[in-house]
Coordinates of C-alpha atoms and ligand atoms in Angstrom, one line a residue:
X1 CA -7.3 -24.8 20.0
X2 CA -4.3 -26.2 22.0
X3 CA -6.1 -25.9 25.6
X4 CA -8.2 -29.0 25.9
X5 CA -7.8 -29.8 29.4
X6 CA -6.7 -27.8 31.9
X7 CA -6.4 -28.0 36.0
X8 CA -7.2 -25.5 38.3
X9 CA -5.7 -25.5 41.5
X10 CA -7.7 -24.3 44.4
X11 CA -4.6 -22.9 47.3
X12 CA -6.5 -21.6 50.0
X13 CA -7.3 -23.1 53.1
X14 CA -10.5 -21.4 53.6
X15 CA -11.4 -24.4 50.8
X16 CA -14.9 -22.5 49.2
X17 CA -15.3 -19.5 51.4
X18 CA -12.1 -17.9 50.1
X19 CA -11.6 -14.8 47.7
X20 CA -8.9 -17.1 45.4
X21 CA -11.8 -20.0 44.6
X22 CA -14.2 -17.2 43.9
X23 CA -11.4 -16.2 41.0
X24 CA -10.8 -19.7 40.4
X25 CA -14.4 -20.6 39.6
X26 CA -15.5 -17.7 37.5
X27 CA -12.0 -18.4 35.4
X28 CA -13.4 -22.0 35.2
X29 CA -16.8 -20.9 34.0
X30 CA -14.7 -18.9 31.1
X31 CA -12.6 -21.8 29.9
X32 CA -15.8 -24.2 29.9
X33 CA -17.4 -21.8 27.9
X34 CA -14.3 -21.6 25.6
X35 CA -14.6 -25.8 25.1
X36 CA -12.3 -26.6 28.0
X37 CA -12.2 -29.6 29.7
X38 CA -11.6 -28.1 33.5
X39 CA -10.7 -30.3 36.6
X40 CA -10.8 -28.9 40.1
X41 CA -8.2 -29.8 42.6
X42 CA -8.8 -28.5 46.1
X43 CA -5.3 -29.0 47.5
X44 CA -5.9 -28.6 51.5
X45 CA -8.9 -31.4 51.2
X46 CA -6.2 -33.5 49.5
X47 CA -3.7 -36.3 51.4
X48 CA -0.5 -34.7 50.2
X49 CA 2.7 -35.4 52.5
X50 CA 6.0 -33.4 51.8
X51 CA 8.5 -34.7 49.5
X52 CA 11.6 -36.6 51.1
X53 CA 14.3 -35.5 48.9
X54 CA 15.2 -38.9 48.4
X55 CA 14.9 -38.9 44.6
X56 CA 13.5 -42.7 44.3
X57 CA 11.0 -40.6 41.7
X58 CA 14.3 -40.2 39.7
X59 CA 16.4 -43.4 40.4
X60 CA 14.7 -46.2 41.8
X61 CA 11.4 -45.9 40.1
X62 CA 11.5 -43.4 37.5
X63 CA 8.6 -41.3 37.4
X64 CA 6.6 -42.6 40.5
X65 CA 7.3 -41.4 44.6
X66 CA 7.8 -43.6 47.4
X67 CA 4.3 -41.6 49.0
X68 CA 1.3 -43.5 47.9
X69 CA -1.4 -40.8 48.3
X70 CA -3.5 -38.4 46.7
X71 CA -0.7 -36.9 44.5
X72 CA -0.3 -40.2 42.7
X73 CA -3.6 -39.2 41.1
X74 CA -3.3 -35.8 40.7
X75 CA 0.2 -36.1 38.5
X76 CA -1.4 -38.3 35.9
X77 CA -4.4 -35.3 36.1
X78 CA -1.5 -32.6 35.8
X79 CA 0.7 -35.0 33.0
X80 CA -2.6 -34.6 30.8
X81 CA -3.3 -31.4 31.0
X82 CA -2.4 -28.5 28.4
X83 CA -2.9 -25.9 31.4
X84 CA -2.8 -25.4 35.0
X85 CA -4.5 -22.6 36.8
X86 CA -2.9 -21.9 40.2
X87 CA -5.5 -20.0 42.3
X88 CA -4.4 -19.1 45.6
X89 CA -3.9 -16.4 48.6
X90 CA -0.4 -14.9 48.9
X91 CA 1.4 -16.4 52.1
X92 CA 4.2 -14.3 53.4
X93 CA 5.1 -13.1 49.7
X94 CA 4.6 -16.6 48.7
X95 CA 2.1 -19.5 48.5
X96 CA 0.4 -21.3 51.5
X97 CA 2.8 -24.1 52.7
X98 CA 0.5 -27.1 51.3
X99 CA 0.7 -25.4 48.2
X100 CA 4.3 -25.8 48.2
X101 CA 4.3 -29.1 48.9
X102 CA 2.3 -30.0 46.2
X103 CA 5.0 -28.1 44.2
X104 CA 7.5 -30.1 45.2
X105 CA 6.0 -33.7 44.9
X106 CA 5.5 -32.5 41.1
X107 CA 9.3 -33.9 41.0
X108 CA 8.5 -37.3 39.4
X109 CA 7.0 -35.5 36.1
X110 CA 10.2 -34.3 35.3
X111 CA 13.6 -36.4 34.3
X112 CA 16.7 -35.7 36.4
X113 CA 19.3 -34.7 33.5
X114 CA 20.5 -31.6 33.6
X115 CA 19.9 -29.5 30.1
X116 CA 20.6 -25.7 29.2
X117 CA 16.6 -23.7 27.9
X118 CA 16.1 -20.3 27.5
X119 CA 19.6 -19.4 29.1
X120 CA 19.4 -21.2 32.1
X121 CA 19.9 -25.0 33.3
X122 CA 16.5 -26.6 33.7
X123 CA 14.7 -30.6 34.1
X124 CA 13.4 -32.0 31.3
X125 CA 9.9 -32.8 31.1
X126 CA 9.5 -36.7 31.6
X127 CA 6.4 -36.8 29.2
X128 CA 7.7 -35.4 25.9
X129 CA 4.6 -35.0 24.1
X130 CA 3.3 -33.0 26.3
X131 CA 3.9 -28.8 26.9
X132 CA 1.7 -27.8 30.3
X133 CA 1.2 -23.8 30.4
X134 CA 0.3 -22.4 33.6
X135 CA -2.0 -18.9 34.6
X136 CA -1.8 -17.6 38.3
X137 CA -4.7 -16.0 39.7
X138 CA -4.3 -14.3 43.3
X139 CA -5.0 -12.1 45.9
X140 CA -3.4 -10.7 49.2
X141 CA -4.7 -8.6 51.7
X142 CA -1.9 -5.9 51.1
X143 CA -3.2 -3.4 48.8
X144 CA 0.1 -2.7 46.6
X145 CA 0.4 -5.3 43.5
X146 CA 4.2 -5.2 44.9
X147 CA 3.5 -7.9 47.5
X148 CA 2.9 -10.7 45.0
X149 CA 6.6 -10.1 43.5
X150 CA 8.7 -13.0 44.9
X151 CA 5.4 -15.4 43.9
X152 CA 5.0 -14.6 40.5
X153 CA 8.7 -14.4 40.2
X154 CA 8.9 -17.9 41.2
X155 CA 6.0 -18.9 38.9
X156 CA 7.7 -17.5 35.7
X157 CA 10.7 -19.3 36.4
X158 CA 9.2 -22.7 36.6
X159 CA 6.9 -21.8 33.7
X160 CA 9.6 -19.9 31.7
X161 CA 7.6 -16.8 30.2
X162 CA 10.4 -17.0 27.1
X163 CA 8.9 -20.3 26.2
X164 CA 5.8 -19.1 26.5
X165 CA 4.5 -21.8 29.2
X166 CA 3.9 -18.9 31.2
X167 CA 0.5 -17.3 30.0
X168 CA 0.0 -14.6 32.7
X169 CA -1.2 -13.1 36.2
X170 CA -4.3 -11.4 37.9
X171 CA -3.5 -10.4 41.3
X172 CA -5.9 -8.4 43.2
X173 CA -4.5 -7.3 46.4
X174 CA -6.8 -6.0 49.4
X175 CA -8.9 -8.8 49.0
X176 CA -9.3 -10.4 52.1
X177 CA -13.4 -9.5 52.1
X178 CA -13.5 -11.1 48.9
X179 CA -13.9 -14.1 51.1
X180 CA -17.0 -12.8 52.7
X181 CA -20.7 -14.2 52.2
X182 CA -21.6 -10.3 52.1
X183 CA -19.4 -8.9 50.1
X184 CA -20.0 -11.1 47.0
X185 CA -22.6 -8.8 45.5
X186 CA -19.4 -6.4 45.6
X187 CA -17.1 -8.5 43.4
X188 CA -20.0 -9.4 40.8
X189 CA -18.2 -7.0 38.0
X190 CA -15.0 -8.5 38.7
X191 CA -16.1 -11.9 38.4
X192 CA -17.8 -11.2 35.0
X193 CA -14.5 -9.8 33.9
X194 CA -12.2 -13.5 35.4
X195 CA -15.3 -15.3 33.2
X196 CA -14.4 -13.4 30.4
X197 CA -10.6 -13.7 30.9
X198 CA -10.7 -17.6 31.5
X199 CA -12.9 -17.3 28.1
X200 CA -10.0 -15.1 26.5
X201 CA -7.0 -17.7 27.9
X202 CA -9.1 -20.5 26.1
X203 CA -9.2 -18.7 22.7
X204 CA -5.8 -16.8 22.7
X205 CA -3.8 -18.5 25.4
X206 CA -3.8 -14.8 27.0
X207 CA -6.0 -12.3 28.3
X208 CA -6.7 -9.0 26.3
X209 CA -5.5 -5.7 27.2
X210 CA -9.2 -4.2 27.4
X211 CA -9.8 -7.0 29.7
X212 CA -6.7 -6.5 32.0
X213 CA -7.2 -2.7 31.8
X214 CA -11.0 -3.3 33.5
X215 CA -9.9 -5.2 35.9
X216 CA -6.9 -3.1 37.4
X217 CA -8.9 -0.5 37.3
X218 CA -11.7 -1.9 39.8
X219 CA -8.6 -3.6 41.6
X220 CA -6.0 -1.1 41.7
X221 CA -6.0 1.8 44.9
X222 CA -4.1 5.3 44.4
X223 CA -1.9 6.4 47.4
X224 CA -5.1 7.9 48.8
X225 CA -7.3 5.3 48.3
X226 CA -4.2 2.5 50.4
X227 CA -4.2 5.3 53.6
X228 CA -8.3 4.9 53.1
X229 CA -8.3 1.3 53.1
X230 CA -5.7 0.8 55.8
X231 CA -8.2 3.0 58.2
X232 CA -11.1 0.6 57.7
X233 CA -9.2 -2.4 57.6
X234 CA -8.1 -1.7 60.9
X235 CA -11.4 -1.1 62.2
X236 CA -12.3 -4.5 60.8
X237 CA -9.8 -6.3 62.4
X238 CA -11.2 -4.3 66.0
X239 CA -14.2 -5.2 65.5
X240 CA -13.0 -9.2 66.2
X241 CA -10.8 -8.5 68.4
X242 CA -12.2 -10.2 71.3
X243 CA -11.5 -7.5 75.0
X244 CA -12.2 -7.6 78.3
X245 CA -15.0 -5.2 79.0
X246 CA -14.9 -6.4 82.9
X247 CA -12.3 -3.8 83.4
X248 CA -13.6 -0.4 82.3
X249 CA -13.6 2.0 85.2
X250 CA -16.5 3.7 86.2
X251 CA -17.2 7.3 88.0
X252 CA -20.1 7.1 90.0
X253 CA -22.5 9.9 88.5
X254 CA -24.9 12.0 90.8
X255 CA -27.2 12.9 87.8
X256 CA -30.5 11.9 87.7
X257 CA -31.1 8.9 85.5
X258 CA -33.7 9.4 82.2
X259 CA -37.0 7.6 82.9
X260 CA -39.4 7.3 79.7
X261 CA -41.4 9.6 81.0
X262 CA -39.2 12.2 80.7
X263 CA -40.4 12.3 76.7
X264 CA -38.4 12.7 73.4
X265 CA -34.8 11.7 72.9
X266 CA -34.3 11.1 76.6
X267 CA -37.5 8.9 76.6
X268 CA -35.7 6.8 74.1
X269 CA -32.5 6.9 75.9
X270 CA -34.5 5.4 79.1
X271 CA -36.0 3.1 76.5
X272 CA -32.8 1.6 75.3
X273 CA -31.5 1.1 78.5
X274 CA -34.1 -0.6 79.9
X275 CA -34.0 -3.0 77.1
X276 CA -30.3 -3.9 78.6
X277 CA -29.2 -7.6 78.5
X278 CA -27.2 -8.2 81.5
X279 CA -25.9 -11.7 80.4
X280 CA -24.6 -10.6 76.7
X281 CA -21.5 -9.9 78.3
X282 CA -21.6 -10.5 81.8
X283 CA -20.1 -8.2 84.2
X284 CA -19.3 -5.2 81.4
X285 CA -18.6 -2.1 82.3
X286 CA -18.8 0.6 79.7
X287 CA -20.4 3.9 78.2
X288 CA -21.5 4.3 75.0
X289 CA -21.9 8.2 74.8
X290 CA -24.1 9.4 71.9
X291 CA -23.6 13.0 70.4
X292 CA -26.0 14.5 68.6
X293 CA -26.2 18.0 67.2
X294 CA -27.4 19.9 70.5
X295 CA -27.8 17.3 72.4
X296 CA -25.8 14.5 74.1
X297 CA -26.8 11.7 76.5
X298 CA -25.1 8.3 77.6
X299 CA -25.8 4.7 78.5
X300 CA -23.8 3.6 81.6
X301 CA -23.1 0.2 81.5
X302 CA -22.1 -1.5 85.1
X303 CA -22.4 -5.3 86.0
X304 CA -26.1 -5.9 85.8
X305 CA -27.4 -2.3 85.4
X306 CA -27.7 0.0 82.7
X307 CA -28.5 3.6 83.1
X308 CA -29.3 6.7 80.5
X309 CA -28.1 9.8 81.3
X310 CA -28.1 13.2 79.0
X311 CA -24.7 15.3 79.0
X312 CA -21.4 13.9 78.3
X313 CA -19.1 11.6 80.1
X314 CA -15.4 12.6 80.0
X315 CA -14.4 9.4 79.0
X316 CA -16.3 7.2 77.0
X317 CA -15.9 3.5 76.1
X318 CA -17.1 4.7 72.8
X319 CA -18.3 7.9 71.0
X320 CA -21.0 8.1 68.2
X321 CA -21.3 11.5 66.9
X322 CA -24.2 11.7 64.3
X323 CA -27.0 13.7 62.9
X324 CA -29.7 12.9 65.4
X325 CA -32.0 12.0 62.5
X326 CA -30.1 9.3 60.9
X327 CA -28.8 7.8 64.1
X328 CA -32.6 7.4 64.7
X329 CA -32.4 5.7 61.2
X330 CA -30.0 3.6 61.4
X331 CA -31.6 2.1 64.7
X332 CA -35.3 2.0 63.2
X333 CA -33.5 -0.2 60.2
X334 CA -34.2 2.6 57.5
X335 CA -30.6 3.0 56.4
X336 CA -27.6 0.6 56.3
X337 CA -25.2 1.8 59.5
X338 CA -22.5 0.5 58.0
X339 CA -23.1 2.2 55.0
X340 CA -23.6 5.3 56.4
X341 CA -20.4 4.9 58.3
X342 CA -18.3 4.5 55.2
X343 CA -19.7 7.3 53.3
X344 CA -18.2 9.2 56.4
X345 CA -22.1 10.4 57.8
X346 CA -21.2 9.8 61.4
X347 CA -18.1 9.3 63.1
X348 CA -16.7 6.9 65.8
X349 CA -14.4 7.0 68.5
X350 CA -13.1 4.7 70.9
X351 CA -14.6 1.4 71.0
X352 CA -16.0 0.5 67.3
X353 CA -15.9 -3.3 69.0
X354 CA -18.6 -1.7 71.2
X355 CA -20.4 -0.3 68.4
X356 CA -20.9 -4.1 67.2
X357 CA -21.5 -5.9 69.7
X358 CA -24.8 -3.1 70.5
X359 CA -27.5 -5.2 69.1
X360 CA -26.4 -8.4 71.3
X361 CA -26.3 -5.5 74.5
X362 CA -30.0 -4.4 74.0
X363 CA -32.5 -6.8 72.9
X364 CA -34.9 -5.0 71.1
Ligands
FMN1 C1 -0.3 -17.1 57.1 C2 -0.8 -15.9 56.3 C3 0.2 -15.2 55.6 C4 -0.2 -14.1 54.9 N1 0.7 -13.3 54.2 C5 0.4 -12.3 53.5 C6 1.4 -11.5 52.8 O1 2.6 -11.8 52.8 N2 0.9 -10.4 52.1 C7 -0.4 -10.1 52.0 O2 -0.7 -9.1 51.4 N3 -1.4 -10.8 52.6 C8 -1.0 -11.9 53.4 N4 -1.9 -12.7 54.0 C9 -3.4 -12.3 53.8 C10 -4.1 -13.2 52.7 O3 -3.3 -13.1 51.5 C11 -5.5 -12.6 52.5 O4 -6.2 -12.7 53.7 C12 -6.2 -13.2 51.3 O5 -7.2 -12.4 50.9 C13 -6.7 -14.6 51.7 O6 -7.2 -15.2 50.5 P1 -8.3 -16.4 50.5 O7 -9.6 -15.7 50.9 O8 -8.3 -16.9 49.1 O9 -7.9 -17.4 51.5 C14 -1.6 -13.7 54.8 C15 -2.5 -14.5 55.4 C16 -2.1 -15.6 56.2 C17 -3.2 -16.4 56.9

């Protein structure tokens, strides 16, 4: 076995709660199983300034910068180590700007004399006896594997892929959820499959095809599947979108509201309205209208007041058309709504903000 220690080298800012430690840490549970000696360096916790360009590292005092700070640990970690896992979120085709930095301040491990490998003029490695191989594990929140071209391009350079430094790449783009509490149970297959690759790297110094093949295909989205995925993501990113719902306009209505007693759906209409929560979002003005198969009623939303109303507003805050049955569903808690939304069983317009923000409006 030539891996005995290797590094891995958490890049994303969100520290634990990202989608690249959650590769990083099932890669690590693959090379400890494979007899690897792992450490974990979280660079945004570290004290890492940007390198000066003064080249004391080279001159002055070979081999050591003028920064005293957490780096002057973290090379002598790096100078031992047989491998280095980079882990991190792609950043504007590229990796986060501390990420860089600690790039850069990797100048003293190297010697300043020009020399000619694989073709091209490169630094000689300060500490001879030692060859450092490097894996990249990322993801983006782009869907195409395309995105992650200028960062892996960079990374085979440094780790020169003829030399065989450079042991390979898993890059899963349209990941930003992987970063979610809730969506973990999601990713379990994947992370089973980075377990087994960081067990395969440990072994064979690369992962198997059968291995990559699994993964890119729970990764990888067909033309259909991106135009799919760029739908909901943009309803994702609505729903935190924080708006000003002082500002709707309202049409005064000369219906008569729905009272309880009125029985059925319109009792439950009455119901929900007078369950209302003035001081969710003070001052809203909105109308959620509801359309079910025959019938459709709507909750008019004004200040301090809500009202329930059957018919149909011309124009909505938001629109829910659904089966009446699973609307009524989804509301007692007996299905998932936001399952039931991605299968496709009821549809939204307007608002899907609005949509959210429904449990905060009415209490119960
Ligand atoms: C400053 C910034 C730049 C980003 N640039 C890109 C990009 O060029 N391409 C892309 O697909 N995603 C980009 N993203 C999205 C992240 O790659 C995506 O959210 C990723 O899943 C975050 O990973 P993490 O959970 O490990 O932090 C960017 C995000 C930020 C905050």
């Amino acid at each position: 076995m030539t891996i005995k220690n290797a590094v891995i080298v958490y890049g994303s800012p969100r520290l634990k709660k990202s989608g690249s430690f959650h590769l990083g840490e099932n890669f690590a549970i693959g090379l400890k199983k494979g007899g690897v000696n792992v450490e974990e360096i979280m660079v945004h916790k570290k004290n890492i300034k940007p390198c000066l360009g003064c080249f004391t590292c080279w001159t002055k005092t070979p081999g050591k910068c003028v920064h005293h700070d957490d780096m002057e640990e973290i090379l002598s970690i790096i100078d031992k180590a047989d491998l280095i896992v980079y882990t991190i979120p792609l950043y504007i085709y590229s990796v986060p700007g501390p990420v860089k930095t600690f790039l850069d301040r990797q100048l003293p491990l190297a010697e300043p004399y020009l020399i000619e490998k694989d073709g091209i003029t490169t630094h000689p490695r300060r500490n001879k006896g030692k060859i450092l191989k490097a894996f990249i594990l990322s993801v983006a929140g782009f869907p195409e594997k395309s995105h992650f071209d200028a960062m892996i391009a960079m990374y085979k350079k440094l780790f020169k892929p003829n030399n065989e430094r450079y042991l390979g790449e898993i890059l899963i783009g349209g990941a930003n959820q992987m970063a979610d509490d809730a969506s973990q149970v999601a990713y379990k297959k994947l992370y089973v499959l980075i377990q087994q690759a960081g067990f395969e790297v440990s072994k064979d110094e690369r992962v198997s095809t059968s291995t990559l093949t699994q993964i890119e295909e729970l990764t990888s989205f067909t033309p259909e599947q991106i135009i799919k995925f760029q739908k909901i993501a943009n309803q994702y990113w609505d729903t935190f979108i924080e708006k000003d719902y002082t500002q709707g306009e309202i049409t005064q209505i000369d219906e008569q509201p729905l009272k309880i007693s009125d029985g059925g759906s319109s009792a439950y209409f009455a119901g929900m309205a007078s369950q209302y929560n003035p001081n969710a979002f003070p001052g809203m003005k909105s109308i959620i209208q509801f359309e079910f198969e025959t019938d459709s009623y709507y909750l008019l939303i004004d200040g301090d007041k809500c009202t329930a109303y059957v018919g149909s507003y011309s124009t909505p805050t938001l629109k829910i058309k659904s089966p009446e049955e699973l609307w009524m569903k989804i509301v007692a808690g007996e299905i998932s709504g936001q399952k039931a939304f991605m299968d496709g069983s009821y549809t939204i317009e307007g608002d899907m903000n609005l949509l959210l923000k429904m449990n905060k409006l009415f209490t119960s």
